[in-house]
Every structure is written in C-alpha cells, then in structure tokens.
Tab-separated table of C-alpha atoms in Angstrom:
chain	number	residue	atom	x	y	z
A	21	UNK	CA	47.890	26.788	71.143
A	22	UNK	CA	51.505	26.469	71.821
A	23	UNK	CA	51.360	22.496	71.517
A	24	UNK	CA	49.692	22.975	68.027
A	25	UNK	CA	51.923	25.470	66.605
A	26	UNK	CA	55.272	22.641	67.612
A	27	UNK	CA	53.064	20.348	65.911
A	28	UNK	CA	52.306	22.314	63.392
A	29	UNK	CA	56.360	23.286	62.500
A	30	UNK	CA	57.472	19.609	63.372
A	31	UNK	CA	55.264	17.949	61.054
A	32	UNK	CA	55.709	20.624	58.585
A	33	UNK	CA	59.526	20.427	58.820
A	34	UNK	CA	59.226	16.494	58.621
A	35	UNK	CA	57.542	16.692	56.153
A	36	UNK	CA	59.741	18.819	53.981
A	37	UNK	CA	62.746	17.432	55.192
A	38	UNK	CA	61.943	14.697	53.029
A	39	UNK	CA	59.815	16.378	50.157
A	40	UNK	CA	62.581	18.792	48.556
A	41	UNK	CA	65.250	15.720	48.248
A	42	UNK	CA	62.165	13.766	46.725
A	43	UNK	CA	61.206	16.770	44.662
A	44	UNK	CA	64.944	17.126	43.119
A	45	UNK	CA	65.105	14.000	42.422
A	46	UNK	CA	62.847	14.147	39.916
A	47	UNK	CA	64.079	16.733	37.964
A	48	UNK	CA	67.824	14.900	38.442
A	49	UNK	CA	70.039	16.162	35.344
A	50	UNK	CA	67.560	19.404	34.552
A	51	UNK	CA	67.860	23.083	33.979
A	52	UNK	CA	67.764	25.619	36.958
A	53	UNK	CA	64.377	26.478	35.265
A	54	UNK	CA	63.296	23.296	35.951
A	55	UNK	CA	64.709	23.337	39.655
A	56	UNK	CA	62.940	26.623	40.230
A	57	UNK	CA	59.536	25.572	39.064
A	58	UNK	CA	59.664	23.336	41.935
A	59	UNK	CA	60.679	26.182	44.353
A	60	UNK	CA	57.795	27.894	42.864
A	61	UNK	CA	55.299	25.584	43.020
A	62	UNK	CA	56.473	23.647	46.660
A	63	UNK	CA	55.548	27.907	47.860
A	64	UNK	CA	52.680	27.907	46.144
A	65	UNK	CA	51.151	24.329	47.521
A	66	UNK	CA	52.107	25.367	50.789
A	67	UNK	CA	49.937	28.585	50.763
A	68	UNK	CA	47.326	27.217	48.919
A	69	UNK	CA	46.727	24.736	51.554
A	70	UNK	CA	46.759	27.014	54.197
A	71	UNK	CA	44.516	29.416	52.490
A	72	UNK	CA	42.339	26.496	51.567
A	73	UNK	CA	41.693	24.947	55.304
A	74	UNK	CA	41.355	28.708	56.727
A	75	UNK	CA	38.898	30.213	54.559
A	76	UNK	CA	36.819	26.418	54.757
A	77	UNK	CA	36.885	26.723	58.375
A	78	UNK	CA	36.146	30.352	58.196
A	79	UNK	CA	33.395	29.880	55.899
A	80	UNK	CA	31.766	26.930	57.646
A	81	UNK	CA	31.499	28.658	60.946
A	82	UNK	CA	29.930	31.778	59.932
A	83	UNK	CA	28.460	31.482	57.002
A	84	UNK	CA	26.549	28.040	57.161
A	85	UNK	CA	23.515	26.500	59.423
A	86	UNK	CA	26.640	24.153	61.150
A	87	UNK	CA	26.760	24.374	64.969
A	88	UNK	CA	30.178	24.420	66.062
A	89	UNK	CA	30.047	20.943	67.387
A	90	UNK	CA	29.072	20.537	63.505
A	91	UNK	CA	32.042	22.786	62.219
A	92	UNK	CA	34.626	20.698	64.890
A	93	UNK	CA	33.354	17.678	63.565
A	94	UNK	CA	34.165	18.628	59.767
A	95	UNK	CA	37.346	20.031	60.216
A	96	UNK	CA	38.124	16.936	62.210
A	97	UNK	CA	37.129	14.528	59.231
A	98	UNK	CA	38.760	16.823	56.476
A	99	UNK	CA	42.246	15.545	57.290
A	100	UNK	CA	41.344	12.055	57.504
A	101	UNK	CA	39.942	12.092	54.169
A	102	UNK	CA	42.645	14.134	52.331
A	103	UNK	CA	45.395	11.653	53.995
A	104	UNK	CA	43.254	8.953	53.131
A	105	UNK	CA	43.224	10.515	49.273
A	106	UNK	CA	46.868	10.505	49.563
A	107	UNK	CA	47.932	7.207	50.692
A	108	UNK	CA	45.420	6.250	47.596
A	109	UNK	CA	47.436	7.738	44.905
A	110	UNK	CA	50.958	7.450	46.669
A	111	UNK	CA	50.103	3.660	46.446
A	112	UNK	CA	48.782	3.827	42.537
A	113	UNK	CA	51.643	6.300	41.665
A	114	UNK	CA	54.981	5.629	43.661
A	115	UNK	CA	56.258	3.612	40.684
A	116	UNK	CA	56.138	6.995	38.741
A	117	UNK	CA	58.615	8.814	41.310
A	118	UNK	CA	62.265	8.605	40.978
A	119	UNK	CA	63.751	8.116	44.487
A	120	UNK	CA	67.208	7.555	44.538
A	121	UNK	CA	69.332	5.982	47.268
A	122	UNK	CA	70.944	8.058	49.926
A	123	UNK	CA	74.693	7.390	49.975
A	124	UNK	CA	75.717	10.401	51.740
A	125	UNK	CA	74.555	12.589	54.638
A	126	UNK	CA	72.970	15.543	53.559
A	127	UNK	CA	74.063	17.786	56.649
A	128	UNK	CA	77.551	16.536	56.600
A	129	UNK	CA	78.012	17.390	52.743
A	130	UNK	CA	76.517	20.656	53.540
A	131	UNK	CA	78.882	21.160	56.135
A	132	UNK	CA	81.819	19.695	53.994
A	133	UNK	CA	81.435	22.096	51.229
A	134	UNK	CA	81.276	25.044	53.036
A	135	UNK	CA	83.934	24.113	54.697
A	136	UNK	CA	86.029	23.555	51.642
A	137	UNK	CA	84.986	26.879	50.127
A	138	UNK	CA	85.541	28.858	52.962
A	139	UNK	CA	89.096	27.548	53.123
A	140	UNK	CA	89.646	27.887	48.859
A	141	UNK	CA	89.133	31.315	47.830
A	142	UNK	CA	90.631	30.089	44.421
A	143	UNK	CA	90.379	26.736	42.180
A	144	UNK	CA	93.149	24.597	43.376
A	145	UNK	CA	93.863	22.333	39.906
A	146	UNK	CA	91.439	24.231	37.893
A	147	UNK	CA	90.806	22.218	34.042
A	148	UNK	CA	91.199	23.845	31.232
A	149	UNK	CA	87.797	23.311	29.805
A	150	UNK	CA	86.510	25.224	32.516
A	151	UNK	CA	88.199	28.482	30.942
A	152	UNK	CA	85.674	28.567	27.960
A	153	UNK	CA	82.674	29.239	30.586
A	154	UNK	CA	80.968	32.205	30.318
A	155	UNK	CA	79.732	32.384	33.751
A	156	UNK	CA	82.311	33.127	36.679
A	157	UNK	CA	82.243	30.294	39.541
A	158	UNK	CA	81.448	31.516	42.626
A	159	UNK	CA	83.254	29.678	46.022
A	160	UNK	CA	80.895	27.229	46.349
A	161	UNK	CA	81.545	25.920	42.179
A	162	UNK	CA	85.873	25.421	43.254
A	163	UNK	CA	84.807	22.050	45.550
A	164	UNK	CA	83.663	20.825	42.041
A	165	UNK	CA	86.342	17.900	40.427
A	166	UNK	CA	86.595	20.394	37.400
A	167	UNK	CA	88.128	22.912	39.776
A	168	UNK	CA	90.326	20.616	41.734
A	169	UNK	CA	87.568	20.014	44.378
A	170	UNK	CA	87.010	16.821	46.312
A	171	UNK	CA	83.039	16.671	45.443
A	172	UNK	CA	81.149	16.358	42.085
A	173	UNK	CA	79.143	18.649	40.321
A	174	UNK	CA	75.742	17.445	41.650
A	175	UNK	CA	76.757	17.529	45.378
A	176	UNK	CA	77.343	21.060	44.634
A	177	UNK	CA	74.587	21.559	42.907
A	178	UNK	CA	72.534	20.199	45.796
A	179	UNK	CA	73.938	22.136	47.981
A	180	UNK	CA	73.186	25.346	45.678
A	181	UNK	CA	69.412	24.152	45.978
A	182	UNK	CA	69.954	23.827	49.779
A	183	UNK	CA	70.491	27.335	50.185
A	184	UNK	CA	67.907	28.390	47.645
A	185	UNK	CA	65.084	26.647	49.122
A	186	UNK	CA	66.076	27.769	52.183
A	187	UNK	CA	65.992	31.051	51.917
A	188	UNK	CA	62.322	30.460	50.540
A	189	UNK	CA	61.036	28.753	53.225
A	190	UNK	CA	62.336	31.957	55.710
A	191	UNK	CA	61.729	35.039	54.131
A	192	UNK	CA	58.221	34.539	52.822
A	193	UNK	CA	56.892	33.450	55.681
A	194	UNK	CA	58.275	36.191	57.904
A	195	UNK	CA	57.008	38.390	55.625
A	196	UNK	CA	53.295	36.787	56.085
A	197	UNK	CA	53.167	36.586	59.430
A	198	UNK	CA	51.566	39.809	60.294
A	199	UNK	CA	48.965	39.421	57.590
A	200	UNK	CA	47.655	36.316	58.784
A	201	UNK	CA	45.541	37.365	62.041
A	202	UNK	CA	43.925	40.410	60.029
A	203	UNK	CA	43.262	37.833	56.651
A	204	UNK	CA	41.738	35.344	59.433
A	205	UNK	CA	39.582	37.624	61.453
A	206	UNK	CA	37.937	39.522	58.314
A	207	UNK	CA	35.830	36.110	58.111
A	208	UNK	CA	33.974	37.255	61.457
A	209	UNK	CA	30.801	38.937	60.390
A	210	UNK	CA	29.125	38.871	63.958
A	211	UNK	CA	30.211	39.194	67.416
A	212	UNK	CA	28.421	36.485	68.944
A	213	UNK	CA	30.759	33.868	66.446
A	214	UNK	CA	33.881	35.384	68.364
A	215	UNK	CA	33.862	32.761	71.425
A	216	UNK	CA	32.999	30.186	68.453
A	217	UNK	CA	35.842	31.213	66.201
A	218	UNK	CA	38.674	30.975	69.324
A	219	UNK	CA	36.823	27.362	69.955
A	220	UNK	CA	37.413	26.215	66.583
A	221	UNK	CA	40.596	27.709	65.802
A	222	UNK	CA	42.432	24.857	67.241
A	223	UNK	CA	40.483	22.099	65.346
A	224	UNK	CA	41.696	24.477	62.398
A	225	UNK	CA	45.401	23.653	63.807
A	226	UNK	CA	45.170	20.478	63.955
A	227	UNK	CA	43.234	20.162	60.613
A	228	UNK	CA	45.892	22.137	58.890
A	229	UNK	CA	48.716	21.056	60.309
A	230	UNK	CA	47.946	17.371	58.026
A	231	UNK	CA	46.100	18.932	55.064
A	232	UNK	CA	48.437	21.059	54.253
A	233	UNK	CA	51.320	18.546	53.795
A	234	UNK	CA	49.287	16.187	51.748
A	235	UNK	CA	47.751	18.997	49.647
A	236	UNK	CA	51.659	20.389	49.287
A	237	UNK	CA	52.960	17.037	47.892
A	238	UNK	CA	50.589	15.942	45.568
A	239	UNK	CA	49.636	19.738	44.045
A	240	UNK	CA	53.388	20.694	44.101
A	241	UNK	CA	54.193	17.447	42.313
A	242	UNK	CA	51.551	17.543	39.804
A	243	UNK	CA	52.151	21.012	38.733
A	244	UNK	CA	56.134	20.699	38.982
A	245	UNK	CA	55.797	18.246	36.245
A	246	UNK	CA	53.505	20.177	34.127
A	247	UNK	CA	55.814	23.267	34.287
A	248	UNK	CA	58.956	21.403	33.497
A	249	UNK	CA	57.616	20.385	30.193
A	250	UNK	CA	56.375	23.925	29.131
A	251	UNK	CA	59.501	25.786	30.522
C-alpha cells in the first residue's frame, strides 16, 4: 500500500508539474477569470476522476455477478484503455495547444522573485503610469519593470499563479482526507465482500493512479476552454 500511494503522488505530481504550465499557456494574455476557471476546473477533474474509478470499483465488486478475479481484471484494463483514449486525441489535437518554449527555470524565477520582494518593501524607480491604478501592488507586483523591478509582468504573474494553485492543491485535499475511508467503505453492503474489497483496493491504486491523470487533462482542458468563452 505504501509503494502505491509514492506511485500514486509521483505520478500525480509529474503529472501536474507539467499540466498547470501547459494549462496557462493557453490562456497566455487572459483575465484572472480566465486563469481561475482553470484552477477550478484542474480541482474539479482531479476529483471527478477519483470519484469516478472508486465508486466503478466499488460498484463492480459488490453490486455485480463479477468474481474478484473478474473485478481485478477490469480495473486492470480500465487504465489501459483511458491512456490508450488519450494518446488518441493528444495525437489528433496537439496542434490545437499552445506550448510555448521554456527559456527560464521555473524554480529559480520563483526563488528570484521572492527574493527580490522580500528585499524591496517599496518600488525602487516606480513609472508614473503606474500612479493612475486603482489597485495597490502588493510586494510581489515591485519586481515588475513598471516598478523598477528586474522581471516582467508575466514572470510575475506566473509566479502569482504559482502560489494560487498551490495553495489549491494543499488545502483541499487535507481537508478530504478524512472523508475518504468513510465515502469508500459505505459501498460495502455485506461482510463476506470485506476480504474482497482489501484484495481489490490495490488494483483500485494502481487503476487510479493513471486514470485519473488522463481523465484530469483532457476534462480540465475541455471545460477550461468552454468556461473562458462564457466568463
């Protein structure tokens, strides 16, 4: 159980190491609304998918004619058939993506702006435009050129999203930790399924630990877009 739950958090971590810089690139030159409906919607992919393989395990075990050999062998095939799904319409629709060149090291600009706004605690050649905002910058806005910083607006800005998605990805899932075991183990409608449901509960790790990142990118994706354009 411990080797699936590191595989489970690597490939999940992989996975949205290099999702979010995808996912902001396409919405490159858009509104916070637009940067939030992918916050959103990357959340809601990532629960759906869970929900999705648990309750289909769930269901499958004790509510069907399967044996568990049966069940195993679904859950088993289920990721190979959503990754195969994926690689189908990642190779029909890459061309629609924007993916922009890396030129600079996310972790080091993250490190580098912090670093410059913990030092400024005011604008060092501030511009005179910036006087007609209505908004008051925060530290993190003085590393901006406008300010007299050494980086550009969208370096900030990604940082900014950094920290936002961040904070996501940690607090909702601490919050949903404890409600997981009691949302799994409502499924169990006999006692003789308990041995079964232990013996397919890591088939359900492994199964979710690749559904759940194809399901996130493609659903997230999809429904980023479609929000965008109604927001």
């Amino acid at each position: 159980m411990v080797l699936i739950a590191v595989l489970q958090f690597s490939n999940l971590g992989v996975f949205l190491a290099s999702a979010v810089p995808l996912g902001i690139d396409q919405v490159t030159g858009g509104s916070d609304a637009n940067i939030s409906a992918f916050i959103q919607w990357l959340c809601w992919g990532f629960y759906s998918g869970f929900a999705i393989t648990s309750i289909l395990g769930s269901v499958l075990l004790n509510c069907s004619r399967l044996q568990p050999s049966e069940v195993s062998m679904v859950m088993s095939l289920l990721p190979v058939l959503l990754l195969s799904v994926g690689l189908i319409l990642d190779f029909h629709f890459h061309h629609k993506l924007v993916k922009e060149p890396v030129t600079v090291n996310p972790v080091s600009l993250i490190f580098k702006v912090l670093k410059y706004a913990a030092k400024h605690k005011y604008p060092v050649q501030r511009s005179a435009f910036t006087y007609c905002e209505n908004e008051r910058p925060t530290r993190l806005d003085y590393g901006k050129s406008k300010y007299g910083g050494p980086f550009t607006t969208e370096q900030v800005e990604d940082v900014k999203t950094f920290w936002r998605v961040l904070v996501v990805i940690l607090v909702i899932p601490m919050c949903s930790v404890s409600l997981i075991p009691q949302s799994e183990s409502s499924f169990v409608i006999d006692e003789r399924f308990l041995p079964l449901q232990s013996k397919t509960s890591c088939i359900q790790g492994v199964a979710q630990s690749i559904t759940k990142p194809v399901f996130l990118r493609f659903f997230s994706f999809h429904c980023m877009s479609y929000s965008s354009t109604h927001v």
